[in-house]
CSV table of C-alpha atoms in Angstrom, one decimal:
chain,number,residue,atom,x,y,z
A,1,UNK,CA,-32.2,2.5,-24.5
A,2,UNK,CA,-30.9,0.8,-21.4
A,3,UNK,CA,-28.9,2.7,-18.8
A,4,UNK,CA,-25.3,1.7,-18.5
A,5,UNK,CA,-23.3,0.5,-15.4
A,6,UNK,CA,-19.6,0.3,-15.1
A,7,UNK,CA,-18.5,-2.8,-13.3
A,8,UNK,CA,-15.1,-2.9,-11.6
A,9,UNK,CA,-14.1,-6.3,-13.0
A,10,UNK,CA,-11.3,-8.6,-11.9
A,11,UNK,CA,-12.4,-11.7,-13.8
A,12,UNK,CA,-12.8,-13.6,-10.6
A,13,UNK,CA,-15.9,-15.5,-9.6
A,14,UNK,CA,-17.5,-12.7,-7.6
A,15,UNK,CA,-17.3,-10.0,-10.4
A,16,UNK,CA,-18.2,-12.6,-13.0
A,17,UNK,CA,-21.4,-13.5,-11.2
A,18,UNK,CA,-22.3,-9.9,-10.8
A,19,UNK,CA,-22.6,-9.4,-14.6
A,20,UNK,CA,-25.8,-11.5,-15.0
A,21,UNK,CA,-27.0,-10.4,-11.6
A,22,UNK,CA,-26.9,-6.7,-12.7
A,23,UNK,CA,-28.7,-7.5,-16.0
A,24,UNK,CA,-31.4,-9.5,-14.2
A,25,UNK,CA,-32.0,-7.2,-11.3
A,26,UNK,CA,-31.4,-3.7,-12.7
A,27,UNK,CA,-31.8,-4.3,-16.5
A,28,UNK,CA,-28.5,-2.4,-17.1
A,29,UNK,CA,-26.1,-2.7,-20.0
A,30,UNK,CA,-23.0,-3.9,-18.2
A,31,UNK,CA,-19.7,-2.5,-19.2
A,32,UNK,CA,-16.7,-4.1,-17.4
A,33,UNK,CA,-13.6,-2.2,-16.5
A,34,UNK,CA,-10.4,-3.9,-15.3
A,35,UNK,CA,-7.8,-1.5,-14.1
A,36,UNK,CA,-4.3,-2.8,-14.5
A,37,UNK,CA,-2.0,-1.8,-11.6
A,38,UNK,CA,0.5,-4.5,-12.4
A,39,UNK,CA,-1.5,-7.7,-11.8
A,40,UNK,CA,0.4,-9.5,-14.7
A,41,UNK,CA,-1.0,-12.9,-15.6
A,42,UNK,CA,-4.2,-12.3,-13.7
A,43,UNK,CA,-5.4,-10.3,-16.8
A,44,UNK,CA,-5.1,-13.2,-19.2
A,45,UNK,CA,-8.4,-14.2,-20.9
A,46,UNK,CA,-10.5,-11.4,-19.3
A,47,UNK,CA,-12.0,-10.1,-22.6
A,48,UNK,CA,-13.4,-13.5,-23.6
A,49,UNK,CA,-14.7,-14.2,-20.0
A,50,UNK,CA,-16.5,-10.8,-19.7
A,51,UNK,CA,-18.1,-11.2,-23.1
A,52,UNK,CA,-19.1,-14.8,-22.4
A,53,UNK,CA,-20.7,-13.7,-19.1
A,54,UNK,CA,-22.9,-11.1,-20.7
A,55,UNK,CA,-20.9,-7.8,-20.7
A,56,UNK,CA,-21.3,-5.6,-23.7
A,57,UNK,CA,-17.8,-4.3,-23.5
A,58,UNK,CA,-14.6,-4.6,-21.5
A,59,UNK,CA,-12.0,-1.9,-20.9
A,60,UNK,CA,-8.6,-3.0,-19.7
A,61,UNK,CA,-6.9,0.2,-18.5
A,62,UNK,CA,-3.2,0.2,-17.7
A,63,UNK,CA,-2.4,2.7,-15.0
A,64,UNK,CA,0.8,1.0,-13.7
A,65,UNK,CA,3.0,4.0,-14.2
A,66,UNK,CA,0.4,6.4,-12.8
A,67,UNK,CA,0.0,4.1,-9.8
A,68,UNK,CA,3.8,4.3,-9.2
A,69,UNK,CA,4.4,8.0,-9.9
A,70,UNK,CA,1.2,9.5,-8.4
A,71,UNK,CA,0.4,7.2,-5.5
A,72,UNK,CA,3.4,5.0,-4.5
A,73,UNK,CA,6.1,7.7,-4.6
A,74,UNK,CA,4.2,10.1,-2.4
A,75,UNK,CA,3.6,7.3,0.2
A,76,UNK,CA,7.3,6.3,0.1
A,77,UNK,CA,8.3,9.9,0.5
A,78,UNK,CA,6.0,10.3,3.5
A,79,UNK,CA,7.1,7.0,5.0
A,80,UNK,CA,3.5,6.0,5.2
A,81,UNK,CA,3.2,2.6,7.0
A,82,UNK,CA,-0.1,1.6,8.6
A,83,UNK,CA,0.3,0.2,12.1
A,84,UNK,CA,4.0,0.0,11.7
A,85,UNK,CA,3.9,-2.9,9.3
A,86,UNK,CA,1.5,-2.6,6.4
A,87,UNK,CA,3.0,-0.8,3.3
A,88,UNK,CA,-0.5,0.0,2.0
A,89,UNK,CA,-0.3,-2.1,-1.2
A,90,UNK,CA,-4.0,-2.5,-1.7
A,91,UNK,CA,-4.9,0.8,-0.2
A,92,UNK,CA,-2.7,2.9,-2.5
A,93,UNK,CA,-4.2,1.3,-5.6
A,94,UNK,CA,-7.8,2.0,-4.8
A,95,UNK,CA,-8.0,5.7,-5.5
A,96,UNK,CA,-6.4,5.2,-8.9
A,97,UNK,CA,-8.9,2.5,-9.7
A,98,UNK,CA,-11.8,4.7,-8.6
A,99,UNK,CA,-10.5,7.5,-10.7
A,100,UNK,CA,-10.4,5.3,-13.8
A,101,UNK,CA,-13.8,3.9,-13.2
A,102,UNK,CA,-15.2,7.4,-13.1
A,103,UNK,CA,-13.4,8.3,-16.3
A,104,UNK,CA,-14.9,5.3,-18.1
A,105,UNK,CA,-18.4,6.1,-16.7
A,106,UNK,CA,-18.1,9.6,-18.1
A,107,UNK,CA,-16.9,8.3,-21.5
A,108,UNK,CA,-19.8,5.8,-21.7
A,109,UNK,CA,-22.4,8.0,-20.3
A,110,UNK,CA,-23.1,5.5,-17.5
A,111,UNK,CA,-25.4,6.3,-14.6
A,112,UNK,CA,-23.9,3.9,-12.1
A,113,UNK,CA,-20.7,2.2,-11.0
A,114,UNK,CA,-20.8,-1.3,-9.3
A,115,UNK,CA,-18.1,-3.0,-7.3
A,116,UNK,CA,-17.8,-6.5,-5.7
A,117,UNK,CA,-16.1,-5.6,-2.4
A,118,UNK,CA,-17.7,-7.3,0.6
A,119,UNK,CA,-19.5,-5.5,3.4
A,120,UNK,CA,-16.8,-6.6,5.9
A,121,UNK,CA,-13.8,-5.1,4.2
A,122,UNK,CA,-12.0,-1.8,3.7
A,123,UNK,CA,-12.2,-1.7,-0.1
A,124,UNK,CA,-15.9,-0.8,-0.2
A,125,UNK,CA,-15.0,2.3,1.7
A,126,UNK,CA,-12.0,3.2,-0.5
A,127,UNK,CA,-13.9,2.7,-3.8
A,128,UNK,CA,-17.0,4.5,-2.7
A,129,UNK,CA,-15.2,7.5,-1.1
A,130,UNK,CA,-13.2,7.9,-4.3
A,131,UNK,CA,-16.3,7.8,-6.5
A,132,UNK,CA,-18.2,10.2,-4.2
A,133,UNK,CA,-15.3,12.7,-4.3
A,134,UNK,CA,-14.9,12.6,-8.1
A,135,UNK,CA,-18.5,12.0,-9.3
A,136,UNK,CA,-21.1,12.6,-6.6
A,137,UNK,CA,-23.9,12.3,-9.1
A,138,UNK,CA,-23.2,8.7,-10.0
A,139,UNK,CA,-25.1,5.9,-8.3
A,140,UNK,CA,-23.0,3.3,-6.5
A,141,UNK,CA,-24.1,-0.4,-6.4
A,142,UNK,CA,-22.3,-2.5,-3.8
A,143,UNK,CA,-23.5,-6.0,-4.8
A,144,UNK,CA,-22.7,-7.8,-1.5
A,145,UNK,CA,-24.7,-5.2,0.5
A,146,UNK,CA,-27.6,-5.2,-1.9
A,147,UNK,CA,-30.9,-6.8,-0.8
A,148,UNK,CA,-31.2,-8.4,-4.2
A,149,UNK,CA,-28.0,-10.3,-3.7
A,150,UNK,CA,-28.8,-13.7,-2.3
A,151,UNK,CA,-25.5,-15.6,-3.0
A,152,UNK,CA,-23.5,-16.4,0.2
A,153,UNK,CA,-20.8,-18.8,-1.0
A,154,UNK,CA,-18.6,-19.7,-3.9
A,155,UNK,CA,-20.8,-22.8,-4.5
A,156,UNK,CA,-24.0,-20.6,-4.8
A,157,UNK,CA,-22.2,-18.2,-7.1
A,158,UNK,CA,-21.1,-21.0,-9.4
A,159,UNK,CA,-24.6,-22.4,-9.4
A,160,UNK,CA,-26.0,-18.9,-10.2
A,161,UNK,CA,-23.6,-18.6,-13.2
A,162,UNK,CA,-24.6,-22.0,-14.5
A,163,UNK,CA,-28.3,-21.2,-14.3
A,164,UNK,CA,-27.6,-18.2,-16.5
A,165,UNK,CA,-25.6,-20.1,-19.1
A,166,UNK,CA,-22.2,-19.3,-17.8
A,167,UNK,CA,-20.1,-22.4,-17.2
A,168,UNK,CA,-16.5,-21.4,-16.4
A,169,UNK,CA,-13.7,-23.3,-14.7
A,170,UNK,CA,-14.2,-21.8,-11.3
A,171,UNK,CA,-13.5,-24.1,-8.4
A,172,UNK,CA,-15.6,-24.3,-5.3
A,173,UNK,CA,-12.4,-25.3,-3.3
A,174,UNK,CA,-11.4,-22.7,-0.8
A,175,UNK,CA,-8.1,-20.9,-1.4
A,176,UNK,CA,-6.4,-17.8,-0.1
A,177,UNK,CA,-8.1,-14.5,-0.9
A,178,UNK,CA,-5.5,-12.5,-2.7
A,179,UNK,CA,-5.0,-9.0,-4.0
A,180,UNK,CA,-2.0,-8.4,-6.3
A,181,UNK,CA,-0.5,-5.4,-8.0
A,182,UNK,CA,3.0,-4.2,-8.8
A,183,UNK,CA,3.7,-3.2,-5.2
A,184,UNK,CA,2.6,-6.3,-3.4
A,185,UNK,CA,0.4,-9.3,-3.0
A,186,UNK,CA,-1.8,-9.9,0.1
A,187,UNK,CA,-3.0,-13.2,1.4
A,188,UNK,CA,-6.0,-13.9,3.7
A,189,UNK,CA,-8.1,-16.9,4.6
A,190,UNK,CA,-7.4,-20.6,5.2
A,191,UNK,CA,-5.0,-21.2,8.1
A,192,UNK,CA,-4.4,-17.4,8.4
A,193,UNK,CA,-8.0,-16.9,9.8
A,194,UNK,CA,-6.7,-18.2,13.2
A,195,UNK,CA,-3.9,-16.0,14.5
A,196,UNK,CA,-2.6,-19.1,16.5
A,197,UNK,CA,-1.6,-20.8,13.2
A,198,UNK,CA,1.8,-20.3,11.6
A,199,UNK,CA,1.5,-19.4,7.9
A,200,UNK,CA,2.2,-22.2,5.5
A,201,UNK,CA,4.8,-20.2,3.5
A,202,UNK,CA,5.6,-23.1,1.2
A,203,UNK,CA,2.0,-23.0,0.0
A,204,UNK,CA,1.4,-19.3,0.3
A,205,UNK,CA,4.3,-17.3,-1.1
A,206,UNK,CA,4.0,-16.0,-4.7
A,207,UNK,CA,6.6,-13.2,-5.2
A,208,UNK,CA,9.5,-14.8,-3.4
A,209,UNK,CA,10.8,-17.3,-0.9
A,210,UNK,CA,11.0,-17.5,2.8
A,211,UNK,CA,14.2,-16.2,4.4
A,212,UNK,CA,15.2,-19.8,5.3
A,213,UNK,CA,15.1,-20.7,1.6
A,214,UNK,CA,17.0,-17.6,0.4
A,215,UNK,CA,20.6,-17.9,-0.9
A,216,UNK,CA,23.3,-18.4,1.7
A,217,UNK,CA,25.3,-15.5,0.2
A,218,UNK,CA,24.1,-11.9,0.4
A,219,UNK,CA,23.8,-9.5,-2.5
A,220,UNK,CA,24.9,-5.9,-2.6
A,221,UNK,CA,22.5,-3.3,-4.2
A,222,UNK,CA,23.1,0.4,-4.9
A,223,UNK,CA,20.3,2.8,-5.5
A,224,UNK,CA,20.2,6.5,-6.3
A,225,UNK,CA,17.5,9.1,-5.5
A,226,UNK,CA,16.8,12.7,-6.7
A,227,UNK,CA,14.6,14.9,-4.6
A,228,UNK,CA,13.1,11.8,-2.9
A,229,UNK,CA,12.4,9.9,-6.2
A,230,UNK,CA,14.2,6.7,-7.0
A,231,UNK,CA,16.2,7.0,-10.2
A,232,UNK,CA,18.5,3.9,-10.6
A,233,UNK,CA,19.3,0.4,-9.4
A,234,UNK,CA,22.9,-0.9,-9.6
A,235,UNK,CA,23.9,1.9,-12.0
A,236,UNK,CA,21.0,1.5,-14.4
A,237,UNK,CA,18.5,4.4,-14.7
A,238,UNK,CA,14.9,3.3,-14.9
A,239,UNK,CA,11.4,4.7,-14.5
A,240,UNK,CA,9.8,4.0,-11.1
A,241,UNK,CA,7.7,1.1,-12.2
A,242,UNK,CA,10.8,-0.7,-13.6
A,243,UNK,CA,12.8,0.0,-10.5
A,244,UNK,CA,10.0,-1.6,-8.4
A,245,UNK,CA,10.0,-4.6,-10.8
A,246,UNK,CA,13.8,-5.0,-10.4
A,247,UNK,CA,13.6,-4.6,-6.6
A,248,UNK,CA,10.8,-7.2,-6.5
A,249,UNK,CA,13.0,-9.6,-8.3
A,250,UNK,CA,15.9,-9.0,-5.9
A,251,UNK,CA,13.8,-8.9,-2.8
A,252,UNK,CA,11.8,-12.0,-3.6
A,253,UNK,CA,15.1,-13.9,-4.2
A,254,UNK,CA,16.4,-13.0,-0.8
A,255,UNK,CA,13.1,-13.4,1.3
A,256,UNK,CA,12.6,-9.6,1.8
A,257,UNK,CA,9.3,-8.0,2.8
A,258,UNK,CA,7.2,-10.8,4.2
A,259,UNK,CA,4.8,-9.4,6.9
A,260,UNK,CA,2.4,-11.3,9.1
A,261,UNK,CA,0.0,-8.8,10.7
A,262,UNK,CA,-3.3,-8.6,12.6
A,263,UNK,CA,-4.5,-5.2,11.5
A,264,UNK,CA,-7.5,-3.0,12.5
A,265,UNK,CA,-9.9,-2.5,9.6
A,266,UNK,CA,-11.8,0.7,9.2
A,267,UNK,CA,-15.1,-1.1,9.8
A,268,UNK,CA,-14.0,-2.0,13.3
A,269,UNK,CA,-12.8,-5.7,13.2
A,270,UNK,CA,-9.4,-7.1,13.3
A,271,UNK,CA,-8.2,-9.2,10.4
A,272,UNK,CA,-5.1,-11.3,9.9
A,273,UNK,CA,-3.1,-11.4,6.7
A,274,UNK,CA,0.3,-11.9,5.2
A,275,UNK,CA,1.7,-9.4,2.8
A,276,UNK,CA,4.6,-9.9,0.4
A,277,UNK,CA,6.1,-6.5,-0.5
A,278,UNK,CA,9.7,-7.4,-1.5
A,279,UNK,CA,10.5,-4.4,-3.7
A,280,UNK,CA,8.5,-1.9,-1.7
A,281,UNK,CA,10.2,-2.9,1.5
A,282,UNK,CA,13.6,-2.3,-0.1
A,283,UNK,CA,12.5,1.0,-1.6
A,284,UNK,CA,11.1,2.3,1.7
A,285,UNK,CA,14.2,1.3,3.6
A,286,UNK,CA,16.6,2.9,1.1
A,287,UNK,CA,14.6,6.1,1.2
A,288,UNK,CA,14.6,6.1,5.0
A,289,UNK,CA,18.4,5.6,5.0
A,290,UNK,CA,19.0,8.6,2.8
A,291,UNK,CA,16.6,10.8,4.8
A,292,UNK,CA,18.6,10.0,8.0
A,293,UNK,CA,21.5,11.7,6.4
A,294,UNK,CA,19.9,14.9,5.1
A,295,UNK,CA,16.9,15.8,7.2
A,296,UNK,CA,17.3,17.8,10.4
A,297,UNK,CA,15.9,16.5,13.7
A,298,UNK,CA,12.9,18.7,14.0
A,299,UNK,CA,11.8,18.0,10.4
A,300,UNK,CA,12.3,14.3,11.0
A,301,UNK,CA,10.1,14.3,14.1
A,302,UNK,CA,7.3,16.1,12.4
A,303,UNK,CA,7.6,14.0,9.3
A,304,UNK,CA,7.1,10.9,11.3
A,305,UNK,CA,3.8,12.3,12.5
A,306,UNK,CA,2.8,13.2,8.9
A,307,UNK,CA,3.8,9.8,7.7
A,308,UNK,CA,1.5,8.1,10.2
A,309,UNK,CA,-1.3,10.5,9.3
A,310,UNK,CA,-0.7,9.8,5.6
A,311,UNK,CA,-0.9,6.1,6.2
A,312,UNK,CA,-4.3,6.5,8.0
A,313,UNK,CA,-5.6,8.8,5.2
A,314,UNK,CA,-4.7,6.3,2.5
A,315,UNK,CA,-5.9,3.2,4.5
A,316,UNK,CA,-9.3,4.8,5.1
A,317,UNK,CA,-9.8,5.7,1.4
A,318,UNK,CA,-9.5,9.5,1.9
A,319,UNK,CA,-7.1,10.2,-1.0
A,320,UNK,CA,-9.2,12.8,-2.8
A,321,UNK,CA,-9.4,15.1,0.2
A,322,UNK,CA,-7.8,18.5,1.1
A,323,UNK,CA,-6.1,16.8,4.1
A,324,UNK,CA,-4.2,14.4,1.8
A,325,UNK,CA,-3.2,17.3,-0.4
A,326,UNK,CA,-2.0,19.3,2.5
A,327,UNK,CA,0.0,16.4,4.1
A,328,UNK,CA,1.5,15.6,0.7
A,329,UNK,CA,2.5,19.2,0.2
A,330,UNK,CA,4.4,19.2,3.5
A,331,UNK,CA,6.1,15.9,2.6
A,332,UNK,CA,7.1,17.2,-0.8
A,333,UNK,CA,8.7,20.3,0.8
A,334,UNK,CA,11.0,18.0,2.8
A,335,UNK,CA,12.2,16.1,-0.2
A,336,UNK,CA,14.1,18.9,-1.9
A,337,UNK,CA,17.5,17.6,-0.7
A,338,UNK,CA,16.8,13.9,-0.4
A,339,UNK,CA,19.3,13.2,-3.2
A,340,UNK,CA,22.1,10.7,-3.0
A,341,UNK,CA,23.3,7.1,-3.2
A,342,UNK,CA,22.3,4.3,-0.9
A,343,UNK,CA,24.1,0.9,-0.7
A,344,UNK,CA,22.9,-2.1,1.2
A,345,UNK,CA,23.1,-5.9,1.3
A,346,UNK,CA,20.2,-8.2,1.0
A,347,UNK,CA,20.6,-11.4,3.1
A,348,UNK,CA,17.9,-13.8,4.2
A,349,UNK,CA,15.1,-11.4,4.8
A,350,UNK,CA,17.4,-8.6,6.0
A,351,UNK,CA,18.4,-5.2,4.5
A,352,UNK,CA,21.8,-4.4,5.8
A,353,UNK,CA,23.3,-0.9,5.5
A,354,UNK,CA,26.5,-0.7,3.4
A,355,UNK,CA,27.0,3.0,3.1
A,356,UNK,CA,25.0,6.2,2.3
A,357,UNK,CA,26.2,9.4,0.6
A,358,UNK,CA,24.6,12.7,-0.3
A,359,UNK,CA,25.9,16.1,-1.4
A,360,UNK,CA,23.4,17.5,1.1
A,361,UNK,CA,24.5,15.3,4.0
A,362,UNK,CA,24.2,17.0,7.4
A,363,UNK,CA,26.5,14.5,9.0
A,364,UNK,CA,29.8,16.2,10.1
A,365,UNK,CA,32.6,13.9,10.9
A,366,UNK,CA,34.5,16.6,12.8
A,367,UNK,CA,31.4,17.2,15.0
A,368,UNK,CA,30.6,13.5,15.5
A,369,UNK,CA,34.1,12.4,16.3
A,370,UNK,CA,35.4,12.2,19.9
A,371,UNK,CA,38.0,14.8,19.3
A,372,UNK,CA,37.4,18.5,20.1
A,373,UNK,CA,37.0,20.7,17.0
A,374,UNK,CA,36.5,24.3,16.3
A,375,UNK,CA,32.7,24.0,16.1
A,376,UNK,CA,32.2,22.2,19.4
A,377,UNK,CA,33.7,22.8,22.8
A,378,UNK,CA,32.9,20.1,25.3
A,379,UNK,CA,32.5,22.7,28.0
A,380,UNK,CA,29.6,24.3,26.2
A,381,UNK,CA,27.5,21.2,27.1
A,382,UNK,CA,27.5,22.2,30.8
A,383,UNK,CA,25.5,25.4,30.3
A,384,UNK,CA,23.2,23.6,27.9
A,385,UNK,CA,22.4,20.8,30.3
A,386,UNK,CA,21.8,23.3,33.2
A,387,UNK,CA,19.1,25.1,31.2
A,388,UNK,CA,17.8,21.9,29.5
A,389,UNK,CA,17.4,20.2,32.9
A,390,UNK,CA,16.1,23.3,34.7
A,391,UNK,CA,12.4,22.3,34.7
A,392,UNK,CA,13.3,18.9,36.2
A,393,UNK,CA,15.4,20.5,38.9
A,394,UNK,CA,12.8,23.1,39.8
A,395,UNK,CA,10.1,20.4,40.1
A,396,UNK,CA,12.4,18.2,42.3
A,397,UNK,CA,13.1,21.1,44.6
A,398,UNK,CA,9.4,21.9,44.9
A,399,UNK,CA,8.5,18.3,45.7
A,400,UNK,CA,11.2,18.1,48.3
A,401,UNK,CA,9.9,21.3,49.9
A,402,UNK,CA,6.3,19.9,50.0
A,403,UNK,CA,7.6,16.7,51.5
A,404,UNK,CA,9.4,18.5,54.2
A,405,UNK,CA,6.3,20.6,55.2
A,406,UNK,CA,4.4,17.3,55.7
């Protein structure tokens, strides 16, 4: 009886070519697993394609709600943004995919898991760290790093498939390299490979329009949160995945969440890409607006550090680690009172504040106003400034004394 391998399958040319390659070079029974994180139409026809290419079985596993509740929400609550721009759309999905691949491997009694991530990217790290953390006994096959893998272009992969009786309508024409899920879609390649080039947004965008082509009239949106979790949009209560879908529609319409970034990959190189994250950008901004109102200064300062750390953890594929659990535990403790209503206007790529309320608001109008109230006497500031500035004054006096001695 042949050993089984679970192939992380997208239906694209790379993972389709891997099916006959695994059978030829490892004599495995190949079981494909496509993990649905909200890719939508990209899943059409996968079952027929996998069977035609030689796989004995295909699992299509929908983890969209788990992706939203267990991975997206903790990152939103943390304010996890990599290098101040990237909202971690691909990064957040990888641990959930790795977890599902391991589950299917256990169910099928497989001895190995194979992925088609290249040796230059971050995904190889994310997939493999997840698998190692959850199933250290399973063998991992990274096709593009394997000595037996000799294909080096789309043309050679298409030719390999044809040689093995697989004639599918794959094109050798170069196009953007994309990754899509419910949270975002990423674009790499073509003109984006040169940072000197402006992105061809008319050709590139999938989830929305550029700000220039957005409507000339803004649109007001109201959201509610309970303990840091989004609950409704414009008065309609929905689960998180449906909230993101609705925000994607609204954000895409108004040109929200288009980011052009040159980021530092884990493997050491810089890469340039364009990310569309319309709904995610709105959700992150709305959550931030509410936190401004309810978190104290010291907690906000520390939480910013934890958010940056969380972003690095997720980006580097270290989800299944004690450090991520500890950071997430801290973040969750800050979300107890992040409850309220956020209103804003979407207009040509901008999210414009239009009012925030919370029963736990720390904003005091009597304190913030210019009039003197019972809680604040302007004269109290004098002693505070004297003590707060004492180190500066002492140092200045010492430096003046030393200068005089010279």
